Short mmCIF file of C-alpha atoms in Angstrom, two decimals:
data_model
loop_
_atom_site.label_atom_id
_atom_site.label_comp_id
_atom_site.label_asym_id
_atom_site.label_seq_id
_atom_site.Cartn_x
_atom_site.Cartn_y
_atom_site.Cartn_z
CA MET A 1 13.95 -19.41 -10.27
CA ALA A 2 10.46 -19.45 -8.81
CA ASP A 3 7.34 -18.03 -10.40
CA LEU A 4 4.67 -15.84 -8.87
CA LYS A 5 0.94 -16.55 -9.08
CA ILE A 6 -0.87 -13.21 -9.09
CA THR A 7 -4.62 -13.16 -8.40
CA LEU A 8 -6.87 -10.12 -8.70
CA ILE A 9 -8.98 -9.95 -5.52
CA LYS A 10 -10.56 -6.50 -5.87
CA SER A 11 -12.23 -4.96 -8.89
CA ILE A 12 -10.32 -2.51 -11.07
CA ALA A 13 -13.51 -0.56 -11.75
CA HIS A 14 -13.43 2.98 -10.33
CA ARG A 15 -9.65 2.85 -9.87
CA GLU A 16 -7.06 5.22 -11.26
CA PRO A 17 -6.54 4.68 -15.00
CA ARG A 18 -2.89 3.77 -14.45
CA GLN A 19 -3.86 0.96 -12.05
CA ARG A 20 -6.37 -0.38 -14.59
CA VAL A 21 -3.71 -0.41 -17.32
CA ILE A 22 -1.24 -2.23 -15.07
CA ALA A 23 -3.79 -4.93 -14.17
CA LYS A 24 -4.74 -5.41 -17.84
CA SER A 25 -1.08 -5.61 -18.88
CA LEU A 26 -0.59 -8.45 -16.41
CA GLY A 27 -3.55 -10.24 -17.98
CA LEU A 28 -5.91 -9.70 -15.06
CA GLY A 29 -9.31 -8.81 -16.43
CA ARG A 30 -11.84 -10.05 -13.91
CA VAL A 31 -11.92 -10.54 -10.17
CA HIS A 32 -10.40 -13.91 -9.14
CA SER A 33 -8.49 -14.23 -12.42
CA SER A 34 -4.90 -15.45 -12.01
CA VAL A 35 -1.68 -15.40 -13.98
CA VAL A 36 1.77 -16.89 -13.41
CA ARG A 37 4.73 -14.60 -14.04
CA PRO A 38 8.48 -15.00 -13.45
CA ASP A 39 9.81 -13.66 -10.14
CA ASN A 40 12.06 -10.79 -11.16
CA ALA A 41 12.51 -7.11 -10.35
CA ALA A 42 10.21 -5.92 -13.14
CA THR A 43 7.34 -8.14 -12.02
CA ARG A 44 7.84 -7.16 -8.37
CA GLY A 45 7.71 -3.48 -9.34
CA ILE A 46 4.45 -3.93 -11.21
CA ILE A 47 2.93 -5.84 -8.30
CA PHE A 48 3.99 -3.07 -5.89
CA LYS A 49 1.90 -0.56 -7.86
CA ILE A 50 -1.32 -2.58 -7.42
CA ALA A 51 -0.53 -4.51 -4.23
CA HIS A 52 -3.82 -3.45 -2.64
CA LEU A 53 -5.76 -5.17 -5.46
CA VAL A 54 -3.93 -8.51 -5.74
CA THR A 55 -2.62 -11.45 -3.77
CA VAL A 56 0.70 -13.05 -4.63
CA GLU A 57 1.82 -16.65 -4.08
CA GLU A 58 5.17 -18.20 -4.86
CA VAL A 59 4.88 -21.22 -7.16
CA ASN A 60 7.65 -23.69 -7.99
#
């Protein structure tokens, strides 16, 4: 199964509190920070909630 590299491209400052919590729970604290997470339904659902703030790449 592939992994997803998630990169925060826009600041979470002045966003809805729920979006800030989601970004922090992924481990994204600063702009241009990245994390690698498994590609599953739960991760895809989280990404969908903050899709306008992140970019996603598939990593093998």
